[in-house]
Structure formats: C-alpha cells, structure tokens
Amino acid sequence: MDWPHSLVILFAISIFLGLGQPRSPKGGKRKGQGRPGSQDPGPPQVPLDLVSQVKPFTRMEEYERNLGEMVAQLRNSSEPAKRKCEVNLQLWLSNKRSLSPWGYSINHDPSRVPTDLPEARCLCLGCVNPFTMQEDRSMVSVPVFSQVPVRRRLCPPAPRAGPCRQRAVMETIAVGCTCIF
C-alpha cells in the first residue's frame, strides 16, 4: 500500500473516532454550564498537564538519567565513527536519514552536571541532493542549537576551602543539522 492510500485510511479512521465525541452547540457552552451544582458528576477529570503533578527534582533526575543513557550508547556503539556525507534510507534514525546528516560526539565538561552531553556534528559541508543522493555544495549544512538545563558546580578558589554549590543554568548545544541556501 503506498502512502496516499495510507493517508486516506488514517483520515477515515480519525473521522470515525471523532463521531462519538460530544459536541457543544454554537457559543461553546452547554446548557447549564457555569452554574454551580448544575453539572452532572461525570468521570473524574484528569489534568491535561500530567508533568506538573511530578516533583521537579524527579523530572531533572530522569532527564539526567536519559542523557547518561545516550552518552553510554555513544561510548559503547559498535558502529565505526563515520564522517561520511551520506544518507542511509534503510535506517530509522533521523540523523542518518536527513539531507543534512549528523553524527554525535560527547561534550565533556567536569564543572557541569551532567559532565557529558551528546552533541550533534554535521557530516556534510553541503547537503545531500534528494534526486542524486550526492552532496550538493550549493547549500550548506549548519548545526541546529537548543538550550538544555544543566547544573554548574561553583567551588571556592583553591586557597579557600569550603563546600561547592550548584547553580541551574541553560547551556546551548547542537542537537542536529539542517540545510540552508
């Protein structure tokens, strides 16, 4: 089945699933809405933002654990460090399927928690032409940057002794690559 047929089937399923949804008349409010005590006690409402229910330190710990797992995968990768500018359509990894492919390296900073972050590096100077699958230098591959939360260790200078503190900051790292003209 080719993608247009898949798209039509997906559209049909979404319409079918939407038929059972309650609709509100014009104006957006249903009759009786807004008056205390007039609503039926329906099923309990689940907050849309489930993340807000989690303690902040739990989210940060999970975030740092996920980064640690990515760094461990990079270190243990059996794939040779290719610096080739090529697209591999057989892989599902977006960094290898992009017209501006990228690889990852480890950004190490001992005064940062986490000390190691995966950082993208562009594999092409130009971009891969989708028709010839060859590098085209009329376009340029550039890194895409994002800010990630990290903690900085702030220790007193060597002559003075004392405990180190940590401060939360946002650090800019490359997370992928894209093509520009």
JSON list of C-alpha atoms in Angstrom, two decimals:
[
{"chain": "A", "resi": 1, "resn": "MET", "atom": "CA", "xyz": [0.00, 0.00, 0.00]},
{"chain": "A", "resi": 2, "resn": "ASP", "atom": "CA", "xyz": [1.50, 3.36, -0.95]},
{"chain": "A", "resi": 3, "resn": "TRP", "atom": "CA", "xyz": [1.39, 6.47, 1.23]},
{"chain": "A", "resi": 4, "resn": "PRO", "atom": "CA", "xyz": [-1.64, 8.22, -0.38]},
{"chain": "A", "resi": 5, "resn": "HIS", "atom": "CA", "xyz": [-3.80, 5.18, 0.41]},
{"chain": "A", "resi": 6, "resn": "SER", "atom": "CA", "xyz": [-2.40, 5.07, 3.95]},
{"chain": "A", "resi": 7, "resn": "LEU", "atom": "CA", "xyz": [-3.18, 8.75, 4.39]},
{"chain": "A", "resi": 8, "resn": "VAL", "atom": "CA", "xyz": [-6.79, 8.25, 3.25]},
{"chain": "A", "resi": 9, "resn": "ILE", "atom": "CA", "xyz": [-7.25, 5.33, 5.65]},
{"chain": "A", "resi": 10, "resn": "LEU", "atom": "CA", "xyz": [-5.76, 7.33, 8.53]},
{"chain": "A", "resi": 11, "resn": "PHE", "atom": "CA", "xyz": [-8.08, 10.25, 7.73]},
{"chain": "A", "resi": 12, "resn": "ALA", "atom": "CA", "xyz": [-11.11, 7.92, 7.64]},
{"chain": "A", "resi": 13, "resn": "ILE", "atom": "CA", "xyz": [-10.19, 6.38, 11.00]},
{"chain": "A", "resi": 14, "resn": "SER", "atom": "CA", "xyz": [-9.77, 9.81, 12.60]},
{"chain": "A", "resi": 15, "resn": "ILE", "atom": "CA", "xyz": [-13.21, 10.90, 11.33]},
{"chain": "A", "resi": 16, "resn": "PHE", "atom": "CA", "xyz": [-14.77, 7.64, 12.56]},
{"chain": "A", "resi": 17, "resn": "LEU", "atom": "CA", "xyz": [-13.25, 8.04, 16.02]},
{"chain": "A", "resi": 18, "resn": "GLY", "atom": "CA", "xyz": [-14.40, 11.66, 16.17]},
{"chain": "A", "resi": 19, "resn": "LEU", "atom": "CA", "xyz": [-18.07, 10.78, 15.55]},
{"chain": "A", "resi": 20, "resn": "GLY", "atom": "CA", "xyz": [-18.62, 9.63, 19.13]},
{"chain": "A", "resi": 21, "resn": "GLN", "atom": "CA", "xyz": [-17.23, 12.81, 20.67]},
{"chain": "A", "resi": 22, "resn": "PRO", "atom": "CA", "xyz": [-19.70, 15.16, 22.36]},
{"chain": "A", "resi": 23, "resn": "ARG", "atom": "CA", "xyz": [-20.27, 18.42, 20.53]},
{"chain": "A", "resi": 24, "resn": "SER", "atom": "CA", "xyz": [-21.27, 21.71, 22.01]},
{"chain": "A", "resi": 25, "resn": "PRO", "atom": "CA", "xyz": [-23.76, 24.00, 20.27]},
{"chain": "A", "resi": 26, "resn": "LYS", "atom": "CA", "xyz": [-22.87, 27.45, 18.99]},
{"chain": "A", "resi": 27, "resn": "GLY", "atom": "CA", "xyz": [-21.35, 29.66, 21.63]},
{"chain": "A", "resi": 28, "resn": "GLY", "atom": "CA", "xyz": [-19.18, 26.89, 23.08]},
{"chain": "A", "resi": 29, "resn": "LYS", "atom": "CA", "xyz": [-21.15, 26.47, 26.35]},
{"chain": "A", "resi": 30, "resn": "ARG", "atom": "CA", "xyz": [-23.55, 23.66, 27.02]},
{"chain": "A", "resi": 31, "resn": "LYS", "atom": "CA", "xyz": [-26.83, 24.35, 28.76]},
{"chain": "A", "resi": 32, "resn": "GLY", "atom": "CA", "xyz": [-26.36, 24.67, 32.48]},
{"chain": "A", "resi": 33, "resn": "GLN", "atom": "CA", "xyz": [-22.63, 25.20, 32.30]},
{"chain": "A", "resi": 34, "resn": "GLY", "atom": "CA", "xyz": [-21.33, 27.87, 34.61]},
{"chain": "A", "resi": 35, "resn": "ARG", "atom": "CA", "xyz": [-23.98, 27.47, 37.31]},
{"chain": "A", "resi": 36, "resn": "PRO", "atom": "CA", "xyz": [-22.73, 25.79, 40.48]},
{"chain": "A", "resi": 37, "resn": "GLY", "atom": "CA", "xyz": [-24.28, 22.44, 41.27]},
{"chain": "A", "resi": 38, "resn": "SER", "atom": "CA", "xyz": [-25.99, 22.04, 37.89]},
{"chain": "A", "resi": 39, "resn": "GLN", "atom": "CA", "xyz": [-23.40, 19.80, 36.26]},
{"chain": "A", "resi": 40, "resn": "ASP", "atom": "CA", "xyz": [-23.67, 16.04, 36.31]},
{"chain": "A", "resi": 41, "resn": "PRO", "atom": "CA", "xyz": [-20.96, 14.41, 38.37]},
{"chain": "A", "resi": 42, "resn": "GLY", "atom": "CA", "xyz": [-19.23, 12.71, 35.45]},
{"chain": "A", "resi": 43, "resn": "PRO", "atom": "CA", "xyz": [-15.97, 10.80, 35.49]},
{"chain": "A", "resi": 44, "resn": "PRO", "atom": "CA", "xyz": [-13.13, 12.45, 37.39]},
{"chain": "A", "resi": 45, "resn": "GLN", "atom": "CA", "xyz": [-11.22, 14.96, 35.26]},
{"chain": "A", "resi": 46, "resn": "VAL", "atom": "CA", "xyz": [-7.60, 14.07, 34.60]},
{"chain": "A", "resi": 47, "resn": "PRO", "atom": "CA", "xyz": [-5.33, 17.12, 34.40]},
{"chain": "A", "resi": 48, "resn": "LEU", "atom": "CA", "xyz": [-4.05, 17.72, 30.88]},
{"chain": "A", "resi": 49, "resn": "ASP", "atom": "CA", "xyz": [-0.59, 18.54, 32.17]},
{"chain": "A", "resi": 50, "resn": "LEU", "atom": "CA", "xyz": [0.42, 15.35, 33.96]},
{"chain": "A", "resi": 51, "resn": "VAL", "atom": "CA", "xyz": [4.01, 16.57, 34.10]},
{"chain": "A", "resi": 52, "resn": "SER", "atom": "CA", "xyz": [3.02, 19.32, 36.53]},
{"chain": "A", "resi": 53, "resn": "GLN", "atom": "CA", "xyz": [1.96, 16.63, 39.00]},
{"chain": "A", "resi": 54, "resn": "VAL", "atom": "CA", "xyz": [5.52, 15.24, 39.19]},
{"chain": "A", "resi": 55, "resn": "LYS", "atom": "CA", "xyz": [8.00, 16.73, 41.61]},
{"chain": "A", "resi": 56, "resn": "PRO", "atom": "CA", "xyz": [10.61, 18.90, 39.81]},
{"chain": "A", "resi": 57, "resn": "PHE", "atom": "CA", "xyz": [13.61, 17.01, 41.14]},
{"chain": "A", "resi": 58, "resn": "THR", "atom": "CA", "xyz": [12.18, 13.75, 39.81]},
{"chain": "A", "resi": 59, "resn": "ARG", "atom": "CA", "xyz": [11.94, 15.23, 36.31]},
{"chain": "A", "resi": 60, "resn": "MET", "atom": "CA", "xyz": [15.53, 16.53, 36.48]},
{"chain": "A", "resi": 61, "resn": "GLU", "atom": "CA", "xyz": [16.84, 13.18, 37.73]},
{"chain": "A", "resi": 62, "resn": "GLU", "atom": "CA", "xyz": [15.02, 11.37, 34.91]},
{"chain": "A", "resi": 63, "resn": "TYR", "atom": "CA", "xyz": [16.34, 13.88, 32.37]},
{"chain": "A", "resi": 64, "resn": "GLU", "atom": "CA", "xyz": [19.93, 13.39, 33.58]},
{"chain": "A", "resi": 65, "resn": "ARG", "atom": "CA", "xyz": [19.50, 9.60, 33.58]},
{"chain": "A", "resi": 66, "resn": "ASN", "atom": "CA", "xyz": [18.25, 9.71, 29.95]},
{"chain": "A", "resi": 67, "resn": "LEU", "atom": "CA", "xyz": [21.25, 11.85, 28.94]},
{"chain": "A", "resi": 68, "resn": "GLY", "atom": "CA", "xyz": [23.54, 9.38, 30.70]},
{"chain": "A", "resi": 69, "resn": "GLU", "atom": "CA", "xyz": [21.98, 6.50, 28.77]},
{"chain": "A", "resi": 70, "resn": "MET", "atom": "CA", "xyz": [22.54, 8.34, 25.46]},
{"chain": "A", "resi": 71, "resn": "VAL", "atom": "CA", "xyz": [26.19, 9.01, 26.33]},
{"chain": "A", "resi": 72, "resn": "ALA", "atom": "CA", "xyz": [26.66, 5.34, 27.32]},
{"chain": "A", "resi": 73, "resn": "GLN", "atom": "CA", "xyz": [25.18, 4.24, 23.98]},
{"chain": "A", "resi": 74, "resn": "LEU", "atom": "CA", "xyz": [27.57, 6.57, 22.15]},
{"chain": "A", "resi": 75, "resn": "ARG", "atom": "CA", "xyz": [30.56, 5.17, 24.05]},
{"chain": "A", "resi": 76, "resn": "ASN", "atom": "CA", "xyz": [29.51, 1.55, 23.57]},
{"chain": "A", "resi": 77, "resn": "SER", "atom": "CA", "xyz": [28.47, 1.93, 19.93]},
{"chain": "A", "resi": 78, "resn": "SER", "atom": "CA", "xyz": [29.97, -0.74, 17.71]},
{"chain": "A", "resi": 79, "resn": "GLU", "atom": "CA", "xyz": [29.33, 1.45, 14.65]},
{"chain": "A", "resi": 80, "resn": "PRO", "atom": "CA", "xyz": [32.55, 2.99, 13.40]},
{"chain": "A", "resi": 81, "resn": "ALA", "atom": "CA", "xyz": [32.74, 6.77, 13.66]},
{"chain": "A", "resi": 82, "resn": "LYS", "atom": "CA", "xyz": [31.83, 7.58, 10.06]},
{"chain": "A", "resi": 83, "resn": "ARG", "atom": "CA", "xyz": [32.46, 11.08, 8.86]},
{"chain": "A", "resi": 84, "resn": "LYS", "atom": "CA", "xyz": [30.86, 10.32, 5.52]},
{"chain": "A", "resi": 85, "resn": "CYS", "atom": "CA", "xyz": [28.36, 12.65, 3.98]},
{"chain": "A", "resi": 86, "resn": "GLU", "atom": "CA", "xyz": [25.72, 10.08, 3.01]},
{"chain": "A", "resi": 87, "resn": "VAL", "atom": "CA", "xyz": [22.06, 9.36, 3.66]},
{"chain": "A", "resi": 88, "resn": "ASN", "atom": "CA", "xyz": [21.04, 5.88, 4.75]},
{"chain": "A", "resi": 89, "resn": "LEU", "atom": "CA", "xyz": [17.34, 5.37, 4.00]},
{"chain": "A", "resi": 90, "resn": "GLN", "atom": "CA", "xyz": [17.47, 1.87, 5.50]},
{"chain": "A", "resi": 91, "resn": "LEU", "atom": "CA", "xyz": [17.88, 3.29, 9.00]},
{"chain": "A", "resi": 92, "resn": "TRP", "atom": "CA", "xyz": [15.07, 4.78, 11.04]},
{"chain": "A", "resi": 93, "resn": "LEU", "atom": "CA", "xyz": [17.42, 7.15, 12.85]},
{"chain": "A", "resi": 94, "resn": "SER", "atom": "CA", "xyz": [16.55, 10.67, 11.73]},
{"chain": "A", "resi": 95, "resn": "ASN", "atom": "CA", "xyz": [20.15, 11.85, 11.93]},
{"chain": "A", "resi": 96, "resn": "LYS", "atom": "CA", "xyz": [21.17, 9.35, 9.22]},
{"chain": "A", "resi": 97, "resn": "ARG", "atom": "CA", "xyz": [18.09, 9.91, 7.01]},
{"chain": "A", "resi": 98, "resn": "SER", "atom": "CA", "xyz": [18.37, 13.70, 6.92]},
{"chain": "A", "resi": 99, "resn": "LEU", "atom": "CA", "xyz": [19.50, 15.60, 3.82]},
{"chain": "A", "resi": 100, "resn": "SER", "atom": "CA", "xyz": [21.92, 17.22, 6.24]},
{"chain": "A", "resi": 101, "resn": "PRO", "atom": "CA", "xyz": [23.09, 14.13, 8.17]},
{"chain": "A", "resi": 102, "resn": "TRP", "atom": "CA", "xyz": [24.83, 14.43, 11.51]},
{"chain": "A", "resi": 103, "resn": "GLY", "atom": "CA", "xyz": [26.66, 12.28, 14.00]},
{"chain": "A", "resi": 104, "resn": "TYR", "atom": "CA", "xyz": [27.11, 12.66, 17.73]},
{"chain": "A", "resi": 105, "resn": "SER", "atom": "CA", "xyz": [30.13, 13.38, 19.86]},
{"chain": "A", "resi": 106, "resn": "ILE", "atom": "CA", "xyz": [30.42, 13.70, 23.61]},
{"chain": "A", "resi": 107, "resn": "ASN", "atom": "CA", "xyz": [30.70, 17.22, 25.02]},
{"chain": "A", "resi": 108, "resn": "HIS", "atom": "CA", "xyz": [32.66, 16.79, 28.29]},
{"chain": "A", "resi": 109, "resn": "ASP", "atom": "CA", "xyz": [32.81, 19.47, 31.00]},
{"chain": "A", "resi": 110, "resn": "PRO", "atom": "CA", "xyz": [33.90, 18.42, 34.53]},
{"chain": "A", "resi": 111, "resn": "SER", "atom": "CA", "xyz": [32.33, 21.50, 36.16]},
{"chain": "A", "resi": 112, "resn": "ARG", "atom": "CA", "xyz": [28.88, 20.62, 34.81]},
{"chain": "A", "resi": 113, "resn": "VAL", "atom": "CA", "xyz": [26.23, 18.13, 35.93]},
{"chain": "A", "resi": 114, "resn": "PRO", "atom": "CA", "xyz": [25.84, 16.03, 33.84]},
{"chain": "A", "resi": 115, "resn": "THR", "atom": "CA", "xyz": [29.51, 16.12, 32.89]},
{"chain": "A", "resi": 116, "resn": "ASP", "atom": "CA", "xyz": [28.87, 14.54, 29.46]},
{"chain": "A", "resi": 117, "resn": "LEU", "atom": "CA", "xyz": [26.27, 15.64, 26.91]},
{"chain": "A", "resi": 118, "resn": "PRO", "atom": "CA", "xyz": [25.66, 14.18, 23.44]},
{"chain": "A", "resi": 119, "resn": "GLU", "atom": "CA", "xyz": [26.24, 16.91, 20.87]},
{"chain": "A", "resi": 120, "resn": "ALA", "atom": "CA", "xyz": [25.50, 16.83, 17.13]},
{"chain": "A", "resi": 121, "resn": "ARG", "atom": "CA", "xyz": [28.15, 17.49, 14.48]},
{"chain": "A", "resi": 122, "resn": "CYS", "atom": "CA", "xyz": [27.32, 17.92, 10.79]},
{"chain": "A", "resi": 123, "resn": "LEU", "atom": "CA", "xyz": [28.78, 15.25, 8.48]},
{"chain": "A", "resi": 124, "resn": "CYS", "atom": "CA", "xyz": [28.49, 17.35, 5.31]},
{"chain": "A", "resi": 125, "resn": "LEU", "atom": "CA", "xyz": [29.69, 20.77, 4.27]},
{"chain": "A", "resi": 126, "resn": "GLY", "atom": "CA", "xyz": [26.84, 20.91, 1.75]},
{"chain": "A", "resi": 127, "resn": "CYS", "atom": "CA", "xyz": [23.57, 18.99, 1.71]},
{"chain": "A", "resi": 128, "resn": "VAL", "atom": "CA", "xyz": [22.56, 15.73, 0.08]},
{"chain": "A", "resi": 129, "resn": "ASN", "atom": "CA", "xyz": [20.58, 16.26, -3.12]},
{"chain": "A", "resi": 130, "resn": "PRO", "atom": "CA", "xyz": [17.45, 14.07, -2.78]},
{"chain": "A", "resi": 131, "resn": "PHE", "atom": "CA", "xyz": [17.45, 13.21, -6.51]},
{"chain": "A", "resi": 132, "resn": "THR", "atom": "CA", "xyz": [21.09, 12.23, -7.00]},
{"chain": "A", "resi": 133, "resn": "MET", "atom": "CA", "xyz": [21.86, 11.31, -3.36]},
{"chain": "A", "resi": 134, "resn": "GLN", "atom": "CA", "xyz": [25.18, 13.14, -3.78]},
{"chain": "A", "resi": 135, "resn": "GLU", "atom": "CA", "xyz": [26.47, 16.09, -1.77]},
{"chain": "A", "resi": 136, "resn": "ASP", "atom": "CA", "xyz": [25.44, 19.43, -3.24]},
{"chain": "A", "resi": 137, "resn": "ARG", "atom": "CA", "xyz": [27.62, 22.37, -2.19]},
{"chain": "A", "resi": 138, "resn": "SER", "atom": "CA", "xyz": [25.13, 24.99, -3.40]},
{"chain": "A", "resi": 139, "resn": "MET", "atom": "CA", "xyz": [23.53, 24.58, 0.03]},
{"chain": "A", "resi": 140, "resn": "VAL", "atom": "CA", "xyz": [25.21, 24.48, 3.43]},
{"chain": "A", "resi": 141, "resn": "SER", "atom": "CA", "xyz": [24.72, 22.14, 6.40]},
{"chain": "A", "resi": 142, "resn": "VAL", "atom": "CA", "xyz": [24.56, 24.07, 9.65]},
{"chain": "A", "resi": 143, "resn": "PRO", "atom": "CA", "xyz": [24.01, 22.89, 13.23]},
{"chain": "A", "resi": 144, "resn": "VAL", "atom": "CA", "xyz": [20.70, 23.49, 14.98]},
{"chain": "A", "resi": 145, "resn": "PHE", "atom": "CA", "xyz": [21.17, 24.67, 18.55]},
{"chain": "A", "resi": 146, "resn": "SER", "atom": "CA", "xyz": [18.96, 24.26, 21.58]},
{"chain": "A", "resi": 147, "resn": "GLN", "atom": "CA", "xyz": [19.27, 25.21, 25.20]},
{"chain": "A", "resi": 148, "resn": "VAL", "atom": "CA", "xyz": [19.37, 22.40, 27.73]},
{"chain": "A", "resi": 149, "resn": "PRO", "atom": "CA", "xyz": [19.18, 22.68, 31.51]},
{"chain": "A", "resi": 150, "resn": "VAL", "atom": "CA", "xyz": [22.36, 21.76, 33.38]},
{"chain": "A", "resi": 151, "resn": "ARG", "atom": "CA", "xyz": [23.82, 22.47, 36.80]},
{"chain": "A", "resi": 152, "resn": "ARG", "atom": "CA", "xyz": [27.16, 24.25, 37.23]},
{"chain": "A", "resi": 153, "resn": "ARG", "atom": "CA", "xyz": [29.47, 23.39, 40.11]},
{"chain": "A", "resi": 154, "resn": "LEU", "atom": "CA", "xyz": [30.61, 26.55, 41.83]},
{"chain": "A", "resi": 155, "resn": "CYS", "atom": "CA", "xyz": [33.56, 25.83, 44.08]},
{"chain": "A", "resi": 156, "resn": "PRO", "atom": "CA", "xyz": [35.58, 28.41, 46.02]},
{"chain": "A", "resi": 157, "resn": "PRO", "atom": "CA", "xyz": [39.09, 29.19, 44.68]},
{"chain": "A", "resi": 158, "resn": "ALA", "atom": "CA", "xyz": [41.97, 26.90, 45.78]},
{"chain": "A", "resi": 159, "resn": "PRO", "atom": "CA", "xyz": [43.32, 28.86, 48.79]},
{"chain": "A", "resi": 160, "resn": "ARG", "atom": "CA", "xyz": [39.88, 28.90, 50.45]},
{"chain": "A", "resi": 161, "resn": "ALA", "atom": "CA", "xyz": [38.25, 25.67, 51.49]},
{"chain": "A", "resi": 162, "resn": "GLY", "atom": "CA", "xyz": [34.52, 25.21, 51.54]},
{"chain": "A", "resi": 163, "resn": "PRO", "atom": "CA", "xyz": [31.66, 23.27, 50.06]},
{"chain": "A", "resi": 164, "resn": "CYS", "atom": "CA", "xyz": [30.85, 23.52, 46.39]},
{"chain": "A", "resi": 165, "resn": "ARG", "atom": "CA", "xyz": [27.44, 24.84, 45.38]},
{"chain": "A", "resi": 166, "resn": "GLN", "atom": "CA", "xyz": [25.42, 24.06, 42.27]},
{"chain": "A", "resi": 167, "resn": "ARG", "atom": "CA", "xyz": [23.52, 26.53, 40.15]},
{"chain": "A", "resi": 168, "resn": "ALA", "atom": "CA", "xyz": [20.95, 25.65, 37.46]},
{"chain": "A", "resi": 169, "resn": "VAL", "atom": "CA", "xyz": [21.72, 27.26, 34.09]},
{"chain": "A", "resi": 170, "resn": "MET", "atom": "CA", "xyz": [20.75, 26.79, 30.46]},
{"chain": "A", "resi": 171, "resn": "GLU", "atom": "CA", "xyz": [23.55, 25.72, 28.11]},
{"chain": "A", "resi": 172, "resn": "THR", "atom": "CA", "xyz": [23.43, 25.89, 24.32]},
{"chain": "A", "resi": 173, "resn": "ILE", "atom": "CA", "xyz": [24.39, 22.72, 22.44]},
{"chain": "A", "resi": 174, "resn": "ALA", "atom": "CA", "xyz": [23.97, 21.45, 18.88]},
{"chain": "A", "resi": 175, "resn": "VAL", "atom": "CA", "xyz": [21.09, 18.96, 18.65]},
{"chain": "A", "resi": 176, "resn": "GLY", "atom": "CA", "xyz": [21.02, 18.33, 14.89]},
{"chain": "A", "resi": 177, "resn": "CYS", "atom": "CA", "xyz": [21.80, 19.79, 11.48]},
{"chain": "A", "resi": 178, "resn": "THR", "atom": "CA", "xyz": [19.76, 21.38, 8.70]},
{"chain": "A", "resi": 179, "resn": "CYS", "atom": "CA", "xyz": [20.30, 22.77, 5.20]},
{"chain": "A", "resi": 180, "resn": "ILE", "atom": "CA", "xyz": [20.30, 26.44, 4.30]},
{"chain": "A", "resi": 181, "resn": "PHE", "atom": "CA", "xyz": [20.84, 28.27, 0.99]}
]
